[in-house]
Amino acid sequence: MSEFDLSLLKPALEKYISMGRPGLLPALHAAQNIYGWLSEPVAAEVAKALRVPLADVHGVIEFYAMYYNKPTGKNVIRVCADPACGLRDADGLLKKLCREFDVNPHQTHPELDLTIEPSPCLGLCDQVPAMLVMKGNHAIEDFGVDEAFRPISPVGGTLRMLTKNCGGETTSLKKYGEYSALKKAKAMSREEVVNEIKASGLVGRGGAAFPTGVKWEGALKAEGDAKYVICNADESEPGTFKDRILMLDDPHMTIEGMCIAAYAIGATKGYIYIRGEYPYIVPALENAINEAKEAGYLEDLDIEVRVGAGAYICGEETALFESIEGKRGFPRVKPPFPTTYGVFGKPTVINNVETLCNVPLIISMGSAEYRKIGTEKSPGPKLFCVSGDVVKPGLYEVAFGATLRDVLDMAGSVASGKNLKSVLFGGAAGAFATSEHLDVKMTFEDLRAAGLPLGSGVVMVFDDTRDMRDVLKRLGHFFAHESCGKCYPCQMGTQRQREILDRVADGNVQDGDFVRLQDVGWTMTDASLCGLGQTAASAVLSAMNLWPELFGADNN
Amino acid sequence: MAEKLAMTMDGRQIEVEAGKTLLDIARENDIDIPTICFHEATTANGLCRMCVVEVEGQRVLQPSCIVKAGANMKVQTRSEKVIRARKTILEMLASTMDLSDAPDILSMMDEYGASHERFPDAERRESQVKDDNPMYIRDYSKCLLCWRCVQVCADDAQYTYAINFEGRGYETQIGTFFDKAIPETTCVMCGQCVGVCPTGALKPKREYLLELGKSPAEISVMNTGKKQRKVKG
């Protein structure tokens, strides 16, 4: 069968052979690029080349949603099915495309070699409804798209520190300027750099808000013959698109942040792990890495871009390590923590893109100046991803301490004639706020007091014409799709939660569903192994609190 | 002598050896903590979360099969949160899989007052019995994903790597490379996976056939191609 002409594969696998198992994900990507999907002989060839057991290769293919072990088109259109796109009839778009190309979702159009499927959040929530056309052997015009489209997002706010080069084309090194913060850091001792980050009060911007300097200090002090720095660019939290903009519009800021982190802990190898749904950012990153290399900034740090393959869980740091190691993205039991036992069992610092972008700012201006931005307990600039029912969805940079009202005003607030119903804060793993929260300051301390998570900076707005049951149904489907299946509460709980939320959305609530949904939710929250399961019911439980009538509370 | 430290479990002040897990300590002190995925011979992964306990100062419940005793730790093995989690996990299991060959779990359900019908209209994980080799059958309708079979097939014992996972999340199932029959895999028929299976999902072929009502005489000639033995008259 010419379709599986393995002579095409062998040269493509060449460069992954010496990597062994850690080369598995890149090797599978390379193989799938050739054939469109991963058939048995192709998977067996990859297994043989990389010396990975056959069953393990199959297990990895089966884990990641963007690897296919059944015939699939070389061209794939993914249509987002998550809440922000749902508000702008993403379901209708999927139906329209399927009708136009005369296929069902997940089916392949033979002549066009095209598969159309729904997708979890594509991180394009400011340009809804979003779809991602991944083209293989056909011209993009064949799919009704005028030209290759690079998303350019509206960027605004009262500050332009993190986003000073964002909102347009990709910033070249020439425009970015020299890595002056790196130069300044290298004139300091490693301890001084760590202390400066600690003194700045910077905490992680990916969602967990862990003090960055403490992380760095742990990895600096940890014993290890090799240390790693990882940029977590697996941004997959529904409603989040800040890291996409930072990396695509200004990749050098992230890379300079990584260089400083690597210097501070003594790492010589770095990874940028970027989600598979952002393929169009990879060339921008690789180009920037080459520019930095040529300018001599990467003499003691080798940065490799790793591309994920459709798994929200890989944003969880230990699952991300497993993925880099060529395994299914199962989160590990912690402790041990990454600072002592990270990727390949070595001391590792892993930071979110936005977190790393704060690093050059802190080093350049000094922690004392940096702390003048924001509040005492939440210093610095912060990005908010505003989507949903506002006039101008986009990325807004403010100093910590702006109120929700301020941020909504920047985005033009809800359209005239409509009123605010609620705001989903922090993403799918977040919680709902209402108009009562408009004057809450967007800081860690104020939001905590209001019972709202800052999460990854998601502000998804719903006006009063929206049916929140549809939003909840989408969240339920998202978590059921993304649970890795490792621990029982999340593996079964996300499925049971999805079933009950489907009933709620369909108006078919059964006796006892309210308490049932609560028990499932609290069991996931209290007993799950990782952050995914522990927050998979967070938005649902907050909605039950705000709108018990939606869940048939009267029947219980 | 191992270092000793003092801690509290269910209000009892106890002195324990450092390095022991909370589960070890509970068992030494006759405190019952239920487990499903835990097995002395395999690496503890903390999957089933039945052994979770409440540790003072910790935001979420902790798996006692993994967490080690700490000085002055205060542990509750049957708090309200713990009971709710265990009961709900059992009820979700009953709505997911066939527990008929898992008497230990059925008695846990009795103990925790867990209902078999808690989740009406739940999608169950069902699949056909895989009868593809002379040694054992695989009935994944009875599989609760404790991972033990995969572990003993791999680095915990045999280094054979014949099985791994299919799908993810709720759709996860144990499987071979592209669903190959066992004789076409690296399986060496060591039987260790069958030995550690807690629910009858993996079962010796002979036991399976006996349950189907076959007689020992019928079984002894199956798959051998031999003529059936005649009973001497």
Coordinates of N, CA, C and O in Angstrom, one line a residue, chain A residues 231-387:
Chain A
C231 N 9.0 26.5 29.9 CA 8.0 27.5 29.7 C 6.7 26.7 29.4 O 6.6 26.0 28.4
N232 N 5.7 26.9 30.3 CA 4.5 26.2 30.2 C 3.6 27.0 29.2 O 3.0 28.0 29.7
A233 N 3.6 26.6 28.0 CA 2.8 27.4 27.0 C 1.6 26.5 26.5 O 1.2 26.5 25.3
D234 N 1.2 25.6 27.4 CA 0.1 24.7 27.0 C -1.3 25.4 27.3 O -2.3 24.7 27.5
E235 N -1.3 26.7 27.3 CA -2.5 27.4 27.6 C -3.8 26.7 27.0 O -3.9 26.7 25.7
S236 N -4.6 26.2 27.8 CA -5.8 25.5 27.3 C -7.0 25.8 28.1 O -8.1 25.2 27.8
E237 N -6.9 26.6 29.1 CA -8.0 26.9 30.0 C -9.0 27.7 29.1 O -8.7 28.7 28.6
P238 N -10.3 27.1 29.0 CA -11.2 27.8 28.1 C -11.4 29.3 28.5 O -11.5 29.6 29.7
G239 N -11.3 30.1 27.5 CA -11.4 31.6 27.8 C -10.0 32.3 27.9 O -9.9 33.5 27.9
T240 N -9.0 31.5 27.8 CA -7.6 32.1 28.0 C -6.9 32.2 26.7 O -6.9 31.2 25.9
F241 N -6.4 33.4 26.4 CA -5.6 33.5 25.1 C -4.4 34.5 25.2 O -3.8 34.8 24.3
K242 N -4.1 34.8 26.5 CA -3.0 35.8 26.7 C -1.7 35.3 26.3 O -0.9 36.0 25.6
D243 N -1.4 34.0 26.5 CA -0.1 33.5 26.2 C 0.1 33.3 24.7 O 1.2 33.5 24.2
R244 N -1.0 33.0 24.0 CA -1.0 33.0 22.5 C -0.5 34.4 22.0 O 0.4 34.4 21.2
I245 N -1.1 35.4 22.5 CA -0.7 36.8 22.1 C 0.7 37.1 22.4 O 1.5 37.6 21.6
L246 N 1.1 36.8 23.7 CA 2.5 37.2 24.1 C 3.5 36.4 23.3 O 4.5 37.0 22.8
M247 N 3.3 35.2 22.9 CA 4.3 34.4 22.2 C 4.3 34.8 20.7 O 5.3 34.8 20.1
L248 N 3.1 35.0 20.2 CA 3.0 35.2 18.7 C 3.5 36.7 18.4 O 4.1 36.9 17.4
D249 N 3.1 37.6 19.3 CA 3.4 39.0 19.0 C 4.7 39.4 19.5 O 5.3 40.3 18.9
D250 N 5.2 38.8 20.6 CA 6.5 39.3 21.2 C 7.2 38.1 21.8 O 7.5 38.1 23.0
P251 N 7.7 37.2 20.9 CA 8.3 35.9 21.5 C 9.6 36.2 22.3 O 9.9 35.4 23.2
H252 N 10.3 37.3 22.0 CA 11.5 37.5 22.7 C 11.4 37.7 24.2 O 12.3 37.4 25.0
M253 N 10.3 38.3 24.6 CA 10.1 38.6 26.0 C 10.0 37.3 26.8 O 10.6 37.1 27.9
T254 N 9.3 36.3 26.3 CA 9.3 35.0 26.9 C 10.7 34.3 26.9 O 11.1 33.8 27.9
I255 N 11.4 34.4 25.8 CA 12.7 33.8 25.7 C 13.7 34.4 26.6 O 14.4 33.8 27.3
E256 N 13.6 35.7 26.7 CA 14.5 36.4 27.6 C 14.2 36.0 29.1 O 15.1 35.8 29.9
G257 N 12.9 35.9 29.4 CA 12.5 35.5 30.7 C 13.1 34.1 31.0 O 13.6 33.8 32.1
M258 N 13.0 33.2 30.0 CA 13.5 31.8 30.2 C 15.0 31.9 30.4 O 15.6 31.1 31.3
C259 N 15.7 32.7 29.7 CA 17.2 32.8 29.8 C 17.6 33.2 31.2 O 18.5 32.7 31.8
I260 N 16.8 34.2 31.8 CA 17.1 34.7 33.1 C 16.8 33.6 34.1 O 17.6 33.3 35.1
A261 N 15.7 32.9 34.0 CA 15.4 31.7 34.9 C 16.4 30.7 34.8 O 16.9 30.2 35.8
A262 N 16.9 30.4 33.6 CA 17.9 29.3 33.4 C 19.2 29.7 34.1 O 19.9 28.9 34.8
Y263 N 19.6 31.0 34.0 CA 20.8 31.5 34.6 C 20.6 31.4 36.1 O 21.5 30.9 36.9
A264 N 19.5 31.8 36.6 CA 19.2 31.9 38.1 C 19.4 30.5 38.7 O 19.8 30.4 39.9
I265 N 18.9 29.5 38.1 CA 19.0 28.1 38.7 C 20.1 27.3 38.2 O 20.4 26.2 38.7
G266 N 20.8 27.7 37.1 CA 21.9 26.9 36.6 C 21.4 25.8 35.6 O 22.0 24.7 35.6
A267 N 20.4 26.1 34.8 CA 19.9 25.2 33.9 C 20.5 25.4 32.5 O 20.8 26.6 32.2
T268 N 20.8 24.3 31.8 CA 21.4 24.5 30.5 C 20.5 24.0 29.4 O 20.8 24.2 28.2
K269 N 19.3 23.5 29.8 CA 18.4 23.0 28.8 C 17.0 23.6 29.1 O 16.6 23.6 30.3
G270 N 16.3 24.1 28.1 CA 15.0 24.6 28.3 C 14.0 24.1 27.3 O 14.4 23.7 26.1
Y271 N 12.7 24.0 27.7 CA 11.7 23.6 26.7 C 10.6 24.6 26.8 O 10.2 25.1 27.8
I272 N 10.1 24.9 25.6 CA 8.8 25.6 25.5 C 7.8 24.6 25.1 O 7.9 24.0 24.0
Y273 N 6.9 24.2 26.0 CA 5.8 23.2 25.7 C 4.6 23.9 25.3 O 3.9 24.5 26.1
I274 N 4.3 23.9 24.0 CA 3.2 24.7 23.4 C 2.1 23.8 23.0 O 2.3 22.7 22.4
R275 N 0.8 24.2 23.2 CA -0.3 23.3 22.9 C -0.4 23.0 21.4 O 0.0 23.9 20.6
G276 N -0.9 21.9 21.0 CA -1.0 21.5 19.6 C -1.9 22.4 18.8 O -1.9 22.4 17.6
E277 N -2.8 23.1 19.5 CA -3.8 23.9 18.8 C -3.2 25.3 18.4 O -3.9 26.1 17.8
Y278 N -1.9 25.5 18.7 CA -1.2 26.7 18.3 C -0.1 26.5 17.3 O 1.0 27.0 17.5
P279 N -0.3 25.7 16.3 CA 0.8 25.4 15.4 C 1.4 26.6 14.7 O 2.5 26.6 14.4
Y280 N 0.5 27.6 14.5 CA 1.0 28.8 13.8 C 1.9 29.7 14.6 O 2.5 30.6 14.1
I281 N 2.1 29.4 15.9 CA 3.0 30.1 16.7 C 4.4 29.5 16.7 O 5.4 30.2 16.9
V282 N 4.4 28.2 16.4 CA 5.7 27.5 16.5 C 6.8 28.1 15.6 O 7.9 28.4 16.1
P283 N 6.5 28.5 14.3 CA 7.6 29.1 13.5 C 8.0 30.5 14.1 O 9.2 30.8 14.0
A284 N 7.1 31.2 14.7 CA 7.5 32.5 15.3 C 8.4 32.3 16.5 O 9.4 33.0 16.6
L285 N 8.2 31.2 17.3 CA 9.0 30.9 18.4 C 10.4 30.5 17.9 O 11.5 30.9 18.4
E286 N 10.4 29.6 16.9 CA 11.6 29.0 16.4 C 12.5 30.1 15.7 O 13.7 30.1 15.9
N287 N 11.8 31.0 15.0 CA 12.5 32.1 14.4 C 13.2 33.0 15.5 O 14.3 33.4 15.4
A288 N 12.4 33.2 16.5 CA 12.9 34.1 17.6 C 14.1 33.4 18.3 O 15.1 34.1 18.7
I289 N 14.0 32.1 18.5 CA 15.1 31.4 19.1 C 16.4 31.5 18.3 O 17.5 31.7 18.8
N290 N 16.2 31.3 17.0 CA 17.3 31.5 16.1 C 17.9 32.9 16.1 O 19.2 33.0 16.1
E291 N 17.1 33.9 16.2 CA 17.6 35.2 16.3 C 18.4 35.4 17.5 O 19.5 36.0 17.5
A292 N 17.8 34.9 18.6 CA 18.5 35.0 19.9 C 19.9 34.3 19.9 O 20.8 34.7 20.5
K293 N 19.9 33.1 19.2 CA 21.1 32.3 19.1 C 22.1 33.1 18.4 O 23.3 33.2 18.8
E294 N 21.7 33.6 17.2 CA 22.7 34.4 16.4 C 23.2 35.6 17.2 O 24.4 36.0 17.0
A295 N 22.4 36.2 18.1 CA 22.8 37.4 18.8 C 23.7 36.9 20.0 O 24.2 37.8 20.8
G296 N 23.8 35.6 20.2 CA 24.7 35.1 21.3 C 24.1 35.0 22.7 O 24.7 34.8 23.7
Y297 N 22.7 35.1 22.7 CA 22.0 35.1 24.0 C 21.8 33.6 24.5 O 21.5 33.4 25.6
L298 N 22.0 32.7 23.6 CA 21.7 31.3 24.0 C 23.0 30.4 24.0 O 22.9 29.2 23.8
E299 N 24.1 31.0 24.4 CA 25.3 30.3 24.4 C 25.3 29.2 25.5 O 25.9 28.1 25.3
D300 N 24.7 29.5 26.6 CA 24.6 28.5 27.7 C 23.2 27.9 27.9 O 23.0 27.4 29.0
L301 N 22.3 28.1 27.0 CA 21.0 27.5 27.1 C 20.5 27.0 25.8 O 20.4 27.8 24.8
D302 N 20.1 25.7 25.7 CA 19.5 25.2 24.5 C 18.0 25.1 24.7 O 17.5 24.5 25.7
I303 N 17.3 25.9 23.9 CA 15.8 25.9 24.0 C 15.2 25.1 22.9 O 15.5 25.3 21.7
E304 N 14.3 24.1 23.3 CA 13.6 23.3 22.3 C 12.1 23.5 22.4 O 11.6 23.6 23.5
V305 N 11.5 23.7 21.3 CA 10.0 23.9 21.3 C 9.4 22.5 21.2 O 9.7 21.7 20.3
R306 N 8.5 22.2 22.1 CA 7.8 20.9 22.1 C 6.3 21.2 21.8 O 5.8 22.1 22.5
V307 N 5.7 20.5 20.9 CA 4.4 20.7 20.6 C 3.5 19.6 21.2 O 3.7 18.4 20.9
G308 N 2.5 20.0 21.9 CA 1.5 19.1 22.5 C 0.6 18.5 21.4 O 0.8 18.8 20.2
A309 N -0.4 17.7 21.8 CA -1.2 17.0 20.8 C -2.6 16.9 21.2 O -3.3 15.9 21.0
G310 N -3.1 17.9 21.9 CA -4.5 17.9 22.3 C -4.8 17.3 23.6 O -5.4 16.2 23.6
A311 N -4.3 17.9 24.7 CA -4.6 17.4 26.0 C -4.4 18.5 27.0 O -3.3 18.9 27.4
Y312 N -5.6 19.0 27.5 CA -5.6 20.1 28.5 C -4.8 19.7 29.7 O -4.1 20.5 30.3
I313 N -4.8 18.4 30.1 CA -4.2 18.0 31.3 C -2.7 18.3 31.2 O -2.0 18.4 32.3
C314 N -2.1 18.4 30.0 CA -0.6 18.6 29.9 C -0.2 20.0 30.4 O 0.9 20.3 30.5
G315 N -1.2 20.9 30.7 CA -0.9 22.1 31.3 C -0.6 22.0 32.8 O 0.0 22.8 33.4
E316 N -1.0 20.8 33.3 CA -0.6 20.5 34.7 C 0.9 20.1 34.7 O 1.3 19.3 33.8
E317 N 1.7 20.7 35.5 CA 3.1 20.7 35.3 C 3.7 19.3 35.3 O 4.6 19.0 34.4
T318 N 3.2 18.4 36.1 CA 3.9 17.0 36.1 C 3.4 16.2 34.9 O 4.1 15.4 34.4
A319 N 2.2 16.5 34.5 CA 1.7 15.8 33.3 C 2.5 16.3 32.1 O 2.8 15.5 31.1
L320 N 2.8 17.6 32.1 CA 3.7 18.2 31.0 C 5.0 17.5 31.0 O 5.6 17.2 29.9
F321 N 5.6 17.2 32.2 CA 6.9 16.5 32.2 C 6.8 15.1 31.5 O 7.6 14.7 30.8
E322 N 5.7 14.4 31.9 CA 5.5 13.1 31.4 C 5.4 13.2 29.9 O 5.9 12.3 29.1
S323 N 4.7 14.2 29.4 CA 4.5 14.3 27.9 C 5.9 14.6 27.3 O 6.2 14.0 26.2
I324 N 6.7 15.4 27.9 CA 8.0 15.7 27.3 C 8.8 14.4 27.3 O 9.6 14.1 26.4
E325 N 8.6 13.5 28.3 CA 9.3 12.2 28.4 C 8.8 11.2 27.4 O 9.2 10.1 27.4
G326 N 7.7 11.6 26.7 CA 7.2 10.7 25.7 C 6.1 9.7 26.2 O 5.9 8.6 25.6
K327 N 5.4 10.2 27.2 CA 4.4 9.3 27.8 C 3.0 9.9 27.7 O 2.9 11.0 27.3
R328 N 2.0 9.1 28.2 CA 0.7 9.6 28.3 C 0.8 10.8 29.4 O 1.6 10.7 30.3
G329 N 0.0 11.8 29.2 CA 0.0 12.9 30.1 C -0.7 12.7 31.4 O -1.6 13.4 31.7
F330 N -0.2 11.7 32.2 CA -0.8 11.5 33.5 C -0.1 12.4 34.5 O 1.1 12.4 34.6
P331 N -0.8 13.1 35.3 CA -0.2 13.9 36.4 C 0.5 13.0 37.4 O -0.1 11.9 37.7
R332 N 1.6 13.4 38.0 CA 2.2 12.6 39.0 C 1.7 13.0 40.4 O 1.2 14.0 40.6
V333 N 2.0 12.1 41.3 CA 1.7 12.4 42.7 C 2.7 13.4 43.2 O 3.9 13.2 43.0
K334 N 2.3 14.4 43.9 CA 3.2 15.4 44.5 C 3.1 15.3 46.0 O 1.9 15.3 46.4
P335 N 4.1 15.5 46.8 CA 5.5 15.5 46.5 C 6.0 14.2 45.9 O 5.3 13.2 46.0
P336 N 7.2 14.1 45.3 CA 8.2 15.2 45.2 C 7.7 16.3 44.2 O 7.0 16.0 43.3
F337 N 8.2 17.5 44.5 CA 7.8 18.7 43.7 C 8.9 18.9 42.5 O 10.0 18.4 42.6
P338 N 8.4 19.6 41.5 CA 9.3 19.8 40.3 C 10.7 20.4 40.6 O 11.7 20.1 40.0
T339 N 10.7 21.3 41.7 CA 12.0 21.9 42.0 C 13.1 20.9 42.3 O 14.3 21.2 42.1
T340 N 12.7 19.8 42.9 CA 13.7 18.7 43.1 C 13.6 17.6 42.2 O 14.6 16.9 41.8
Y341 N 12.4 17.3 41.7 CA 12.2 16.1 40.9 C 11.2 16.5 39.8 O 10.0 16.3 39.9
G342 N 11.7 17.1 38.7 CA 10.9 17.5 37.6 C 11.0 16.7 36.4 O 10.9 15.4 36.5
V343 N 11.2 17.3 35.3 CA 11.3 16.5 34.0 C 12.6 15.6 34.1 O 13.6 16.0 34.6
F344 N 12.5 14.4 33.6 CA 13.6 13.4 33.7 C 14.1 13.2 35.2 O 15.2 12.8 35.4
G345 N 13.2 13.6 36.1 CA 13.6 13.4 37.5 C 14.6 14.4 38.0 O 15.2 14.2 39.1
K346 N 14.8 15.5 37.3 CA 15.8 16.5 37.6 C 15.2 17.8 38.1 O 14.0 18.0 37.8
P347 N 15.9 18.5 38.9 CA 15.4 19.8 39.4 C 14.9 20.7 38.2 O 15.7 20.9 37.2
T348 N 13.7 21.2 38.3 CA 13.1 21.9 37.2 C 12.3 23.1 37.6 O 11.6 23.0 38.6
V349 N 12.5 24.2 36.9 CA 11.6 25.3 37.1 C 10.6 25.4 36.0 O 11.1 25.3 34.8
I350 N 9.4 25.4 36.3 CA 8.4 25.5 35.2 C 7.5 26.7 35.5 O 6.9 26.8 36.6
N351 N 7.5 27.6 34.5 CA 6.7 28.8 34.7 C 5.8 29.1 33.5 O 6.2 28.7 32.3
N352 N 4.7 29.7 33.7 CA 3.8 30.1 32.7 C 4.4 31.2 31.8 O 5.3 32.0 32.3
V353 N 3.9 31.4 30.6 CA 4.4 32.4 29.6 C 4.4 33.8 30.3 O 5.4 34.5 30.3
E354 N 3.2 34.1 30.8 CA 3.0 35.5 31.3 C 3.9 35.7 32.5 O 4.5 36.8 32.7
T355 N 4.1 34.7 33.3 CA 5.0 34.8 34.5 C 6.4 35.1 34.0 O 7.1 36.0 34.5
L356 N 6.9 34.4 33.0 CA 8.2 34.6 32.4 C 8.4 36.0 31.8 O 9.4 36.6 31.9
C357 N 7.3 36.5 31.2 CA 7.4 37.8 30.6 C 7.5 38.9 31.7 O 8.0 40.0 31.4
N358 N 7.1 38.6 32.9 CA 7.3 39.6 34.0 C 8.8 39.7 34.4 O 9.2 40.7 35.0
V359 N 9.5 38.6 34.2 CA 10.9 38.5 34.7 C 11.8 39.6 34.2 O 12.5 40.3 34.9
P360 N 11.9 39.8 32.8 CA 12.8 40.9 32.3 C 12.4 42.2 32.9 O 13.2 43.1 33.1
L361 N 11.1 42.5 33.1 CA 10.6 43.7 33.6 C 11.2 43.9 35.0 O 11.7 45.0 35.4
I362 N 11.1 42.9 35.8 CA 11.5 43.0 37.2 C 13.0 43.3 37.3 O 13.5 44.1 38.0
I363 N 13.8 42.5 36.5 CA 15.2 42.7 36.5 C 15.6 44.1 36.0 O 16.4 44.7 36.6
S364 N 14.9 44.5 34.9 CA 15.3 45.8 34.4 C 15.0 46.9 35.3 O 15.8 47.8 35.5
M365 N 13.8 46.9 35.9 CA 13.4 48.1 36.7 C 13.7 47.9 38.2 O 13.7 48.9 39.0
G366 N 14.1 46.7 38.6 CA 14.3 46.4 40.0 C 13.0 46.1 40.7 O 12.0 46.7 40.4
S367 N 13.1 45.3 41.7 CA 11.9 44.8 42.4 C 11.2 46.0 43.1 O 10.0 46.0 43.2
A368 N 11.9 46.9 43.6 CA 11.3 48.0 44.4 C 10.4 48.9 43.4 O 9.2 49.2 43.8
E369 N 10.9 49.2 42.3 CA 10.1 49.9 41.3 C 8.9 49.1 40.8 O 7.8 49.6 40.7
Y370 N 9.2 47.8 40.6 CA 8.1 46.9 40.1 C 7.0 46.9 41.1 O 5.8 46.9 40.7
R371 N 7.3 46.9 42.4 CA 6.3 46.7 43.4 C 5.4 48.0 43.5 O 4.4 48.0 44.2
K372 N 5.8 49.1 42.9 CA 5.0 50.3 42.9 C 3.8 50.1 42.0 O 2.8 50.8 42.0
I373 N 3.8 49.1 41.1 CA 2.7 48.8 40.3 C 1.8 47.8 41.0 O 2.3 46.9 41.7
G374 N 0.5 48.0 40.9 CA -0.4 47.1 41.6 C -0.6 47.4 43.1 O -0.4 48.5 43.5
T375 N -1.0 46.4 43.8 CA -1.2 46.5 45.3 C -0.1 45.9 46.0 O 0.7 45.2 45.5
E376 N -0.1 46.1 47.3 CA 1.0 45.6 48.1 C 1.1 44.1 48.1 O 2.1 43.5 47.9
K377 N -0.1 43.4 48.1 CA -0.1 42.0 48.1 C -0.2 41.4 46.7 O 0.1 40.2 46.6
S378 N -0.5 42.2 45.8 CA -0.6 41.7 44.4 C 0.2 42.7 43.5 O -0.4 43.5 42.8
P379 N 1.5 42.7 43.6 CA 2.2 43.6 42.8 C 2.3 43.3 41.3 O 2.2 42.1 40.9
G380 N 2.5 44.3 40.5 CA 2.8 44.0 39.1 C 1.6 44.3 38.1 O 0.5 44.6 38.5
P381 N 1.9 44.1 36.8 CA 0.9 44.2 35.8 C 0.1 42.9 35.7 O 0.7 41.8 36.0
K382 N -1.1 42.9 35.2 CA -1.8 41.7 35.0 C -2.6 41.7 33.7 O -3.2 42.8 33.3
L383 N -2.6 40.6 33.0 CA -3.4 40.5 31.7 C -4.8 39.9 32.0 O -4.8 38.9 32.7
F384 N -5.8 40.4 31.4 CA -7.1 39.8 31.5 C -7.6 39.5 30.1 O -7.5 40.4 29.2
C385 N -8.1 38.3 29.9 CA -8.6 37.9 28.6 C -10.1 38.1 28.7 O -10.9 37.3 29.3
V386 N -10.6 39.1 28.0 CA -12.0 39.4 28.1 C -12.7 38.9 26.9 O -12.3 39.2 25.7
S387 N -13.7 38.1 27.1 CA -14.5 37.5 26.0 C -16.0 37.4 26.3 O -16.4 37.8 27.4

